[in-house]
Short mmCIF file of C-alpha atoms in Angstrom, two decimals:
data_model
loop_
_atom_site.label_atom_id
_atom_site.label_comp_id
_atom_site.label_asym_id
_atom_site.label_seq_id
_atom_site.Cartn_x
_atom_site.Cartn_y
_atom_site.Cartn_z
CA MET A 1 149.35 156.75 68.87
CA GLU A 2 150.79 153.32 68.09
CA ILE A 3 150.66 150.03 69.93
CA ASN A 4 153.76 147.86 69.69
CA ASN A 5 152.73 144.28 69.14
CA GLY A 6 155.06 141.50 68.14
CA TYR A 7 152.19 139.08 67.64
CA LEU A 8 150.51 140.69 64.67
CA ASN A 9 152.16 140.65 61.26
CA GLU A 10 149.83 143.20 59.70
CA SER A 11 148.47 146.66 60.47
CA TYR A 12 145.10 146.54 62.11
CA PRO A 13 143.07 149.77 61.88
CA LEU A 14 141.24 149.57 65.20
CA MET A 15 140.04 153.14 65.52
CA THR A 16 138.98 156.10 63.41
CA ASN A 17 142.06 157.99 64.57
CA ASP A 18 144.04 155.34 62.72
CA VAL A 19 145.74 153.54 65.59
CA LYS A 20 148.15 151.03 64.06
CA ILE A 21 149.95 148.03 65.46
CA LYS A 22 153.56 147.78 64.44
CA THR A 23 155.03 144.65 62.98
CA ILE A 24 158.05 143.31 64.83
CA PRO A 25 160.39 140.68 63.35
CA ARG A 26 159.87 137.06 64.39
CA ILE A 27 162.97 136.94 66.62
CA LYS A 28 161.75 139.94 68.60
CA THR A 29 158.33 138.36 68.81
CA LEU A 30 159.86 135.23 70.33
CA LEU A 31 161.85 137.26 72.84
CA ILE A 32 158.78 139.23 73.86
CA THR A 33 156.81 136.03 74.26
CA ILE A 34 159.47 134.50 76.48
CA SER A 35 159.78 137.71 78.50
CA LEU A 36 156.04 137.92 79.03
CA ILE A 37 155.82 134.32 80.22
CA LEU A 38 158.78 134.79 82.58
CA PHE A 39 157.32 138.01 83.90
CA SER A 40 153.95 136.37 84.43
CA VAL A 41 155.46 133.52 86.42
CA PHE A 42 157.63 135.95 88.39
CA ALA A 43 154.70 138.20 89.22
CA TYR A 44 152.50 135.33 90.32
CA SER A 45 155.27 133.79 92.39
CA TYR A 46 156.30 137.09 93.92
CA THR A 47 152.80 137.90 95.10
CA GLY A 48 152.30 134.42 96.50
CA LEU A 49 149.70 133.36 93.96
CA ILE A 50 151.29 130.08 92.91
CA ASP A 51 153.63 129.33 95.77
CA ASN A 52 153.82 125.61 96.47
CA ILE A 53 150.65 124.87 94.54
CA LYS A 54 150.15 121.35 93.20
CA PRO A 55 147.18 121.36 90.80
CA SER A 56 146.81 117.59 91.05
CA SER A 57 145.69 117.67 94.67
CA PHE A 58 143.35 120.14 96.35
CA LYS A 59 141.55 119.87 99.65
CA LEU A 60 138.07 120.99 100.60
CA MET A 61 137.01 121.13 104.24
CA ILE A 62 133.70 119.37 104.75
CA SER A 63 132.36 119.34 108.31
CA GLY A 64 135.90 119.76 109.55
CA LYS A 65 137.23 116.88 107.45
CA PRO A 66 139.40 117.40 104.39
CA LYS A 67 138.28 115.96 101.08
CA THR A 68 141.03 115.54 98.50
CA VAL A 69 140.22 115.95 94.83
CA THR A 70 142.97 114.53 92.65
CA LYS A 71 141.49 114.70 89.14
CA THR A 72 143.21 116.93 86.58
CA PHE A 73 142.37 117.51 82.94
CA ASP A 74 144.24 118.27 79.75
CA GLU A 75 142.64 121.66 79.12
CA PRO A 76 142.77 124.67 81.48
CA TRP A 77 139.90 126.43 83.19
CA THR A 78 139.35 130.07 82.22
CA THR A 79 137.02 132.90 83.20
CA GLU A 80 134.40 133.45 80.52
CA LYS A 81 131.79 135.99 81.63
CA ASN A 82 130.08 138.17 84.18
CA THR A 83 126.30 137.74 84.09
CA ILE A 84 123.98 140.16 85.88
CA SER A 85 120.24 140.17 86.55
CA ILE A 86 118.96 143.59 85.58
CA SER A 87 115.75 145.44 86.41
CA SER A 88 112.71 144.01 84.68
CA GLY A 89 111.89 145.94 81.52
CA SER A 90 115.33 147.57 81.26
CA TYR A 91 117.09 145.39 78.65
CA ASP A 92 116.86 147.92 75.82
CA SER A 93 118.09 150.90 77.86
CA VAL A 94 120.85 148.77 79.42
CA ALA A 95 121.98 147.56 75.99
CA SER A 96 122.07 151.11 74.68
CA PHE A 97 124.02 152.42 77.70
CA VAL A 98 126.59 149.63 77.67
CA ASN A 99 127.12 149.99 73.92
CA LYS A 100 127.55 153.75 74.16
CA TYR A 101 129.84 154.02 77.19
CA ILE A 102 131.39 150.63 77.99
CA THR A 103 131.72 148.05 75.20
CA ASN A 104 130.07 146.69 72.07
CA VAL A 105 126.58 145.19 72.28
CA ASN A 106 125.47 143.59 69.03
CA GLU A 107 123.12 140.84 70.16
CA ILE A 108 120.04 140.43 72.31
CA LYS A 109 118.58 136.97 72.93
CA ASN A 110 114.92 136.40 73.61
CA LEU A 111 114.88 133.31 75.80
CA GLY A 112 111.80 131.42 74.67
CA GLY A 113 109.68 134.09 73.02
CA CYS A 114 108.53 135.34 76.42
CA ASP A 115 109.47 138.32 78.59
CA THR A 116 113.02 137.14 79.24
CA TYR A 117 115.94 138.73 77.41
CA LYS A 118 119.72 138.46 77.52
CA VAL A 119 121.90 141.34 76.36
CA VAL A 120 125.41 140.30 75.24
CA GLY A 121 128.33 142.71 75.54
CA LYS A 122 131.64 141.59 74.08
CA CYS A 123 135.14 142.21 75.42
CA LEU A 124 138.60 141.32 74.22
CA SER A 125 139.72 137.66 74.38
CA GLY A 126 136.16 136.35 74.22
CA TYR A 127 135.08 137.49 77.69
CA GLU A 128 131.44 138.55 77.72
CA LEU A 129 129.13 140.68 79.83
CA HIS A 130 125.59 139.27 80.01
CA PHE A 131 122.56 141.17 81.27
CA VAL A 132 119.40 139.14 81.94
CA ASP A 133 116.01 140.87 82.06
CA SER A 134 113.14 138.62 83.15
CA ALA A 135 109.57 139.18 84.24
CA THR A 136 109.21 135.41 84.56
CA PHE A 137 111.94 134.34 87.00
CA THR A 138 111.38 135.01 90.70
CA GLN A 139 113.34 135.50 93.93
CA SER A 140 112.81 135.75 97.66
CA GLY A 141 112.88 139.11 99.41
CA LEU A 142 113.25 142.39 97.55
CA THR A 143 112.98 142.27 93.78
CA ILE A 144 115.89 143.07 91.45
CA ASN A 145 114.15 146.36 90.62
CA GLU A 146 113.97 147.28 94.31
CA TRP A 147 117.64 146.48 94.88
CA SER A 148 118.57 148.53 91.80
CA GLU A 149 116.57 151.51 93.08
CA HIS A 150 118.15 151.22 96.55
CA ILE A 151 121.71 151.12 95.18
CA GLU A 152 121.03 154.02 92.82
CA SER A 153 119.64 156.07 95.72
CA LEU A 154 122.97 155.74 97.55
CA GLY A 155 124.76 157.41 94.65
CA ILE A 156 128.48 157.34 93.94
CA ASP A 157 129.61 160.65 95.45
CA GLN A 158 130.21 159.01 98.82
CA PHE A 159 131.64 155.51 98.81
CA ASN A 160 129.42 152.63 99.91
CA ASP A 161 130.04 148.89 100.00
CA PHE A 162 127.79 148.20 97.02
CA MET A 163 130.42 150.01 94.92
CA HIS A 164 132.69 147.00 95.40
CA ASN A 165 130.32 145.18 93.06
CA LYS A 166 132.52 146.02 90.11
CA GLN A 167 133.88 144.84 86.77
CA GLN A 168 137.29 146.26 85.85
CA LEU A 169 138.06 146.62 82.15
CA PHE A 170 141.47 147.65 80.76
CA VAL A 171 142.04 149.86 77.72
CA PRO A 172 145.35 151.29 76.48
CA ASP A 173 143.89 154.81 76.17
CA LEU A 174 141.23 156.17 78.51
CA SER A 175 140.50 159.42 76.70
CA PRO A 176 137.77 158.10 74.31
CA HIS A 177 135.71 156.63 77.18
CA TYR A 178 136.31 159.73 79.31
CA ASN A 179 135.29 162.12 76.53
CA ALA A 180 132.09 160.19 75.76
CA LEU A 181 130.99 160.35 79.40
CA VAL A 182 131.80 164.04 79.80
CA LYS A 183 130.08 164.93 76.54
CA ASP A 184 126.80 163.41 77.73
CA ASP A 185 127.16 164.62 81.33
CA ILE A 186 127.30 161.09 82.77
CA SER A 187 128.51 160.98 86.38
CA PHE A 188 131.45 158.71 87.16
CA THR A 189 134.12 158.21 89.81
CA LYS A 190 137.69 159.33 89.20
CA ARG A 191 140.49 157.49 91.00
CA LEU A 192 144.23 156.84 90.74
CA SER A 193 146.39 153.91 91.81
CA SER A 194 149.81 152.38 91.27
CA SER A 195 150.20 149.20 89.28
CA PHE A 196 152.47 146.42 90.54
CA GLY A 197 156.06 147.63 90.95
CA SER A 198 155.27 151.25 90.11
CA SER A 199 156.33 154.19 92.27
CA THR A 200 153.93 156.53 90.48
CA LEU A 201 150.17 156.76 90.12
CA ASP A 202 150.30 155.21 86.66
CA ILE A 203 146.74 153.82 86.59
CA ALA A 204 143.56 155.90 86.27
CA HIS A 205 140.12 154.46 87.10
CA ILE A 206 136.84 155.67 85.59
CA GLY A 207 133.91 154.13 87.49
CA ILE A 208 130.53 154.10 85.71
CA GLN A 209 127.47 153.07 87.69
CA LEU A 210 124.85 151.09 85.79
CA ALA A 211 122.08 151.22 88.36
CA ASP A 212 119.74 148.73 86.66
CA ALA A 213 122.60 146.22 86.90
CA GLN A 214 123.59 147.16 90.50
CA THR A 215 127.18 147.27 89.20
CA ILE A 216 130.10 149.65 88.68
CA PHE A 217 131.89 149.20 85.36
CA GLU A 218 135.36 150.60 85.86
CA ILE A 219 137.46 151.44 82.84
CA VAL A 220 141.15 151.41 83.82
CA GLY A 221 144.24 152.33 81.86
CA PRO A 222 147.39 154.48 81.76
CA SER A 223 146.91 157.71 83.65
CA LYS A 224 149.23 159.38 81.13
CA SER A 225 146.57 158.87 78.46
CA LEU A 226 144.65 161.70 80.15
CA SER A 227 145.84 165.30 80.34
CA SER A 228 147.23 166.79 83.53
CA ASP A 229 144.22 169.12 83.73
CA ILE A 230 141.86 166.16 83.66
CA LEU A 231 143.94 164.20 86.17
CA SER A 232 143.79 167.10 88.61
CA ASN A 233 140.19 166.02 89.29
CA PHE A 234 141.22 162.45 90.10
CA LYS A 235 142.30 161.25 93.54
CA GLU A 236 143.81 158.14 95.08
CA PHE A 237 141.52 155.54 96.60
CA GLN A 238 140.79 156.52 100.18
CA TYR A 239 141.06 154.47 103.36
CA GLU A 240 137.30 153.81 103.57
CA GLU A 241 137.33 152.52 99.97
CA CYS A 242 139.72 149.67 100.79
CA PRO A 243 142.50 150.54 98.29
CA ILE A 244 143.95 147.02 98.10
CA ALA A 245 140.65 145.82 96.61
CA HIS A 246 141.01 148.13 93.60
CA SER A 247 144.71 147.97 92.74
CA LEU A 248 146.05 145.95 89.81
CA PRO A 249 148.25 142.92 90.59
CA PHE A 250 150.52 143.34 87.55
CA SER A 251 152.45 146.19 85.99
CA LEU A 252 151.04 148.59 83.44
CA GLU A 253 153.54 147.22 80.91
CA TYR A 254 152.21 143.72 81.50
CA TYR A 255 148.60 144.73 80.81
CA SER A 256 149.58 146.78 77.76
CA THR A 257 151.47 143.84 76.27
CA LEU A 258 148.71 141.43 77.21
CA TYR A 259 146.18 143.68 75.51
CA ALA A 260 148.18 143.60 72.30
CA ILE A 261 148.49 139.82 72.45
CA ASN A 262 144.77 139.37 72.99
CA LEU A 263 144.01 141.79 70.21
CA HIS A 264 145.91 139.52 67.85
CA ASP A 265 144.73 136.19 69.24
CA SER A 266 141.12 137.37 69.17
CA LYS A 267 141.29 138.94 65.73
CA THR A 268 138.44 136.93 64.23
CA TYR A 269 136.34 137.69 67.28
CA VAL A 270 137.36 141.34 67.25
CA ASP A 271 136.43 141.79 63.59
CA SER A 272 132.75 141.82 64.54
CA MET A 273 133.45 144.79 66.84
CA THR A 274 135.53 146.86 64.44
CA SER A 275 132.66 149.09 63.36
CA TRP A 276 131.80 149.79 67.00
CA SER A 277 135.39 150.86 67.69
CA LYS A 278 135.53 153.07 64.63
CA ASN A 279 132.19 154.74 65.30
CA SER A 280 132.61 155.17 69.05
CA GLY A 281 136.32 155.99 68.97
CA MET A 282 136.76 153.71 71.99
CA TYR A 283 139.10 150.80 72.49
CA ILE A 284 137.68 147.33 72.93
CA PRO A 285 138.04 146.68 76.68
CA MET A 286 139.80 143.68 78.20
CA ALA A 287 138.33 142.23 81.43
CA ILE A 288 141.03 142.01 84.10
CA GLN A 289 139.29 141.92 87.50
CA THR A 290 135.87 141.38 89.03
CA THR A 291 135.25 142.43 92.63
CA VAL A 292 132.43 141.14 94.80
CA PRO A 293 131.43 142.73 98.13
CA THR A 294 130.56 140.57 101.12
CA GLY A 295 129.44 141.28 104.66
CA SER A 296 132.06 138.80 105.86
CA LEU A 297 134.63 136.60 104.13
CA SER A 298 133.43 133.78 106.37
CA THR A 299 130.09 133.97 104.53
CA VAL A 300 131.72 133.11 101.20
CA LYS A 301 134.50 130.81 102.45
CA ASN A 302 132.73 127.66 101.28
CA THR A 303 132.25 129.20 97.84
CA LEU A 304 135.92 130.09 97.59
CA ASP A 305 137.01 126.64 98.74
CA LEU A 306 134.67 124.96 96.25
CA LEU A 307 136.04 126.97 93.32
CA ASN A 308 139.57 126.19 94.46
CA VAL A 309 138.73 122.48 94.43
CA ILE A 310 136.97 122.39 91.06
CA THR A 311 139.23 124.63 89.00
CA GLY A 312 142.52 124.71 90.89
CA ALA A 313 142.23 128.49 91.20
CA LYS A 314 144.75 129.75 93.73
CA LEU A 315 143.07 131.24 96.78
CA THR A 316 144.96 133.86 98.78
CA TYR A 317 143.98 136.41 101.43
CA SER A 318 145.18 139.91 102.26
CA SER A 319 144.31 142.61 104.79
CA ASN A 320 145.31 146.20 105.41
CA ASP A 321 147.40 147.04 108.47
CA GLU A 322 144.36 147.93 110.54
CA GLY A 323 142.49 144.74 109.63
CA THR A 324 139.48 146.74 108.46
CA CYS A 325 139.82 145.71 104.83
CA ASN A 326 139.96 141.96 104.19
CA VAL A 327 140.27 140.59 100.69
CA ALA A 328 140.24 137.12 99.11
CA TYR A 329 141.73 136.61 95.64
CA LEU A 330 140.92 133.81 93.20
CA ASN A 331 143.39 133.36 90.36
CA LEU A 332 143.47 130.61 87.79
CA LEU A 333 146.97 129.45 86.95
CA PRO A 334 148.58 131.13 83.93
CA ASN A 335 148.26 129.13 80.73
CA ASP A 336 149.13 129.55 77.08
CA ASN A 337 145.55 129.52 75.82
CA ALA A 338 143.82 132.37 77.60
CA PHE A 339 144.08 135.15 80.13
CA SER A 340 141.74 134.82 83.10
CA ALA A 341 140.42 137.76 85.06
CA GLN A 342 141.18 137.86 88.77
CA ILE A 343 138.19 137.50 91.13
CA ILE A 344 138.24 139.50 94.36
CA TYR A 345 135.89 139.18 97.34
CA VAL A 346 135.95 142.23 99.62
CA GLU A 347 134.95 142.58 103.28
CA ASN A 348 135.16 146.30 103.98
CA ASN A 349 134.81 147.26 107.65
CA ALA A 350 136.45 150.64 107.15
CA ASN A 351 133.29 152.05 105.62
CA SER A 352 130.36 152.65 107.95
CA ASP A 353 127.09 151.07 106.82
CA ASP A 354 124.76 153.93 107.75
CA TYR A 355 122.16 152.71 105.29
CA SER A 356 119.78 149.80 105.08
CA PRO A 357 119.51 147.24 103.58
CA THR A 358 123.20 146.39 103.46
CA VAL A 359 125.36 144.03 101.40
CA ALA A 360 124.99 141.44 104.18
CA ASP A 361 121.20 141.77 103.94
CA TRP A 362 121.44 141.19 100.18
CA GLU A 363 123.51 138.05 100.75
CA ASP A 364 120.92 136.75 103.22
CA GLN A 365 118.08 137.26 100.74
CA ILE A 366 120.02 135.57 97.95
CA ALA A 367 120.79 132.59 100.20
CA GLN A 368 117.08 132.38 101.04
CA SER A 369 116.22 132.45 97.33
CA HIS A 370 118.50 129.50 96.71
CA LYS A 371 117.02 127.63 99.66
CA ASP A 372 113.42 128.32 98.62
CA LEU A 373 113.71 127.80 94.88
CA LEU A 374 116.55 125.32 94.31
CA ASP A 375 115.60 122.65 96.80
CA ASP A 376 115.04 120.02 94.11
CA GLY A 377 118.33 120.73 92.38
CA ASN A 378 116.54 121.73 89.21
CA GLY A 379 114.74 124.95 90.04
CA TRP A 380 115.68 128.52 89.23
CA ASN A 381 115.69 132.04 90.61
CA ARG A 382 116.78 135.44 89.37
CA TYR A 383 120.01 135.27 91.36
CA LEU A 384 121.25 132.31 89.34
CA ASP A 385 121.37 134.87 86.53
CA THR A 386 123.73 136.97 88.61
CA HIS A 387 126.79 134.81 88.27
CA LEU A 388 130.42 134.60 87.32
CA GLY A 389 131.54 131.84 84.99
CA TYR A 390 134.47 129.45 84.84
CA VAL A 391 134.69 127.29 81.72
CA ILE A 392 136.72 124.29 80.62
CA ILE A 393 136.48 122.92 77.08
CA ASP A 394 137.62 119.31 76.91
CA SER A 395 135.15 117.14 75.01
CA ASN A 396 137.46 114.12 75.31
CA GLU A 397 136.79 113.84 79.05
CA CYS A 398 133.12 114.76 79.33
CA ASP A 399 132.02 111.94 81.63
CA SER A 400 134.94 112.49 83.99
CA LEU A 401 134.39 116.23 84.04
CA TYR A 402 130.69 115.87 84.73
CA SER A 403 131.27 113.47 87.61
CA TYR A 404 134.14 115.54 88.97
CA VAL A 405 132.19 118.81 89.12
CA SER A 406 128.87 117.34 90.31
CA ASP A 407 130.60 115.31 93.04
CA ALA A 408 132.52 118.35 94.28
CA ILE A 409 129.35 120.45 94.52
CA SER A 410 127.05 117.83 96.01
CA SER A 411 129.71 116.58 98.44
CA ASN A 412 129.96 119.97 100.08
CA ASP A 413 127.83 118.85 103.02
CA GLY A 414 124.64 120.08 101.39
CA LYS A 415 125.72 123.70 101.58
CA PHE A 416 125.17 124.31 97.86
CA THR A 417 122.41 123.40 95.47
CA TYR A 418 122.69 123.72 91.75
CA SER A 419 120.56 123.68 88.65
CA LEU A 420 121.87 121.69 85.70
CA ARG A 421 121.31 122.76 82.11
CA VAL A 422 122.66 121.17 78.95
CA THR A 423 122.43 123.99 76.44
CA SER A 424 123.01 124.64 72.81
CA THR A 425 121.95 128.28 72.88
CA SER A 426 125.40 129.65 73.66
CA GLY A 427 127.52 126.69 72.65
CA ILE A 428 126.96 123.07 73.60
CA GLY A 429 127.94 122.36 77.17
CA ILE A 430 126.95 121.22 80.62
CA HIS A 431 126.21 124.22 82.82
CA PHE A 432 126.19 123.87 86.60
CA TYR A 433 124.39 126.99 87.87
CA THR A 434 125.46 126.79 91.49
CA GLY A 435 123.64 128.52 94.32
CA THR A 436 126.81 129.50 96.10
CA SER A 437 127.03 131.91 99.02
CA GLY A 438 127.51 135.63 98.40
CA ILE A 439 125.85 138.02 95.96
CA LYS A 440 127.34 136.19 92.97
CA SER A 441 126.30 132.69 92.04
CA TRP A 442 128.72 130.63 89.96
CA GLU A 443 128.27 128.90 86.63
CA ILE A 444 130.68 126.02 86.12
CA ASN A 445 130.61 125.38 82.38
CA VAL A 446 131.88 122.08 81.03
CA GLY A 447 132.03 123.27 77.44
CA GLY A 448 131.59 121.08 74.39
CA CYS A 449 130.07 118.26 76.44
CA VAL A 450 126.73 116.50 76.66
CA VAL A 451 126.52 113.46 78.93
CA ASN A 452 123.87 110.83 79.42
CA THR A 453 122.00 112.07 82.47
CA ASP A 454 118.31 112.23 83.29
CA LEU A 455 118.55 115.97 82.59
CA SER A 456 120.49 115.66 79.36
CA THR A 457 117.74 117.30 77.29
CA THR A 458 117.11 120.14 79.71
CA ASP A 459 117.81 123.48 78.06
CA ILE A 460 116.95 126.93 79.36
CA CYS A 461 113.47 128.35 78.82
CA GLY A 462 112.58 131.91 79.78
CA CYS A 463 108.85 131.19 79.66
CA LEU A 464 108.71 129.35 82.99
CA PRO A 465 109.93 130.36 86.47
CA SER A 466 111.87 127.06 86.53
CA ASN A 467 113.76 128.06 83.34
CA ASN A 468 113.35 124.43 82.26
CA ASN A 469 112.70 123.37 78.67
CA VAL A 470 111.68 119.81 79.63
CA GLU A 471 108.86 121.15 81.80
CA PHE A 472 107.83 123.47 78.98
CA ILE A 473 107.68 120.59 76.48
CA GLU A 474 105.57 118.54 78.90
CA LYS A 475 103.22 121.47 79.35
CA GLU A 476 103.00 122.88 75.81
CA GLY A 477 104.01 119.97 73.60
CA TYR A 478 106.82 121.77 71.81
CA SER A 479 110.30 123.08 72.58
CA CYS A 480 110.94 126.52 74.05
CA SER A 481 112.94 128.38 71.43
CA VAL A 482 115.67 130.96 71.91
CA ASN A 483 115.74 133.69 69.30
CA SER A 484 118.68 136.02 68.79
CA PHE A 485 118.48 139.31 67.00
CA ASP A 486 121.26 141.69 66.07
CA VAL A 487 121.05 145.23 67.35
CA ASP A 488 122.60 148.41 66.06
CA TYR A 489 122.99 151.33 68.44
CA GLU A 490 125.36 153.27 66.19
#
């Protein structure tokens, strides 16, 4: 099999089966680039994602009154990661599972020399999957372990709303992932859908439940990469699964081309994953969508509005004809520097919740955790480590960015609290860990910046429930260190 890529002027041996990327002359490269940009703009415009948007002026409703934010910056916002709190004591098994069936894991960070670990899984274009295991951080209500056990007990044979808690990852060939799962008798869901503009079921979905992470990792790609015999066991998404929440907003051709572009643009980054690809036979996945279940879109409306204000992400809504499936989409505007995964919040009333606790119960407990443990604006809880991340890297405007983001969060009528960290453990930056509504918190990362605040020396520390290095220094007299160690699951 060969991937046509006009953005790479050399053969790149990605896999053991000697997949090559063809070289295309510069003029064809230029034409493809122009076509891709035009298609991107067309697709966004056609689906209403950038209609009439003016990034220089966004409005946030606060107590019924609009607040206008007019600040714009030179660099774009992008999606950078999906971080998940996992069951305590599970980091090694989670790392092994992710590396074997999903994507490359080559680093585990010990956050302070205590019982707090972060597993790092790498995807194409720099997007990362983080898994945080902590016996130190706390939460209100059920523990992460108890939620993991509850979600695992529901299984994946019959659809439930927790299955909307999902990360979609694109690969140009599904067969290596499929074969690895079948070989080891790992259960997974098998679905089909049509990409944008397609009249055929051209997309296949392989849904892998990682129970300790309460998450489905769905590998998506061309259905034609699987045999007809295999596809006979796949089915379309059913009514109770809310099909519009799973479908891809662009064409298969768009994702295939985008994959090739990112493979080239991320070549230095990808080099560290080459041995994983060769040994596993699997393609490096590209994050394209993250879905988040909610008991009601009204519960997360303030979160969606806040993200719209801070980043300029376009917020749109959609429902099925019966009104039983209601979906909110967050999309950052297309830019030349990076591809950003779409974020989808899903309210599914087509599926009966004949189990307890429900997604709505989970949201309530998370909200209570934020209320109980973030009241001073500098606390922590385990649900802050279940977050999605938007990042902007613009070190020339650090003070403005800091003020802009902090004002937007704190001005939201007290609905959100946040914990500020200025870290150097994963790149220097100001990290606003925001206790937003819904099962996902949000990290707003002002990358490359350190500003002069009273918390400017506060780094993370996995040895204290407050995750606060300043408190650790005051208590122990020395800094809480973060140690990284490479892992090899080959």
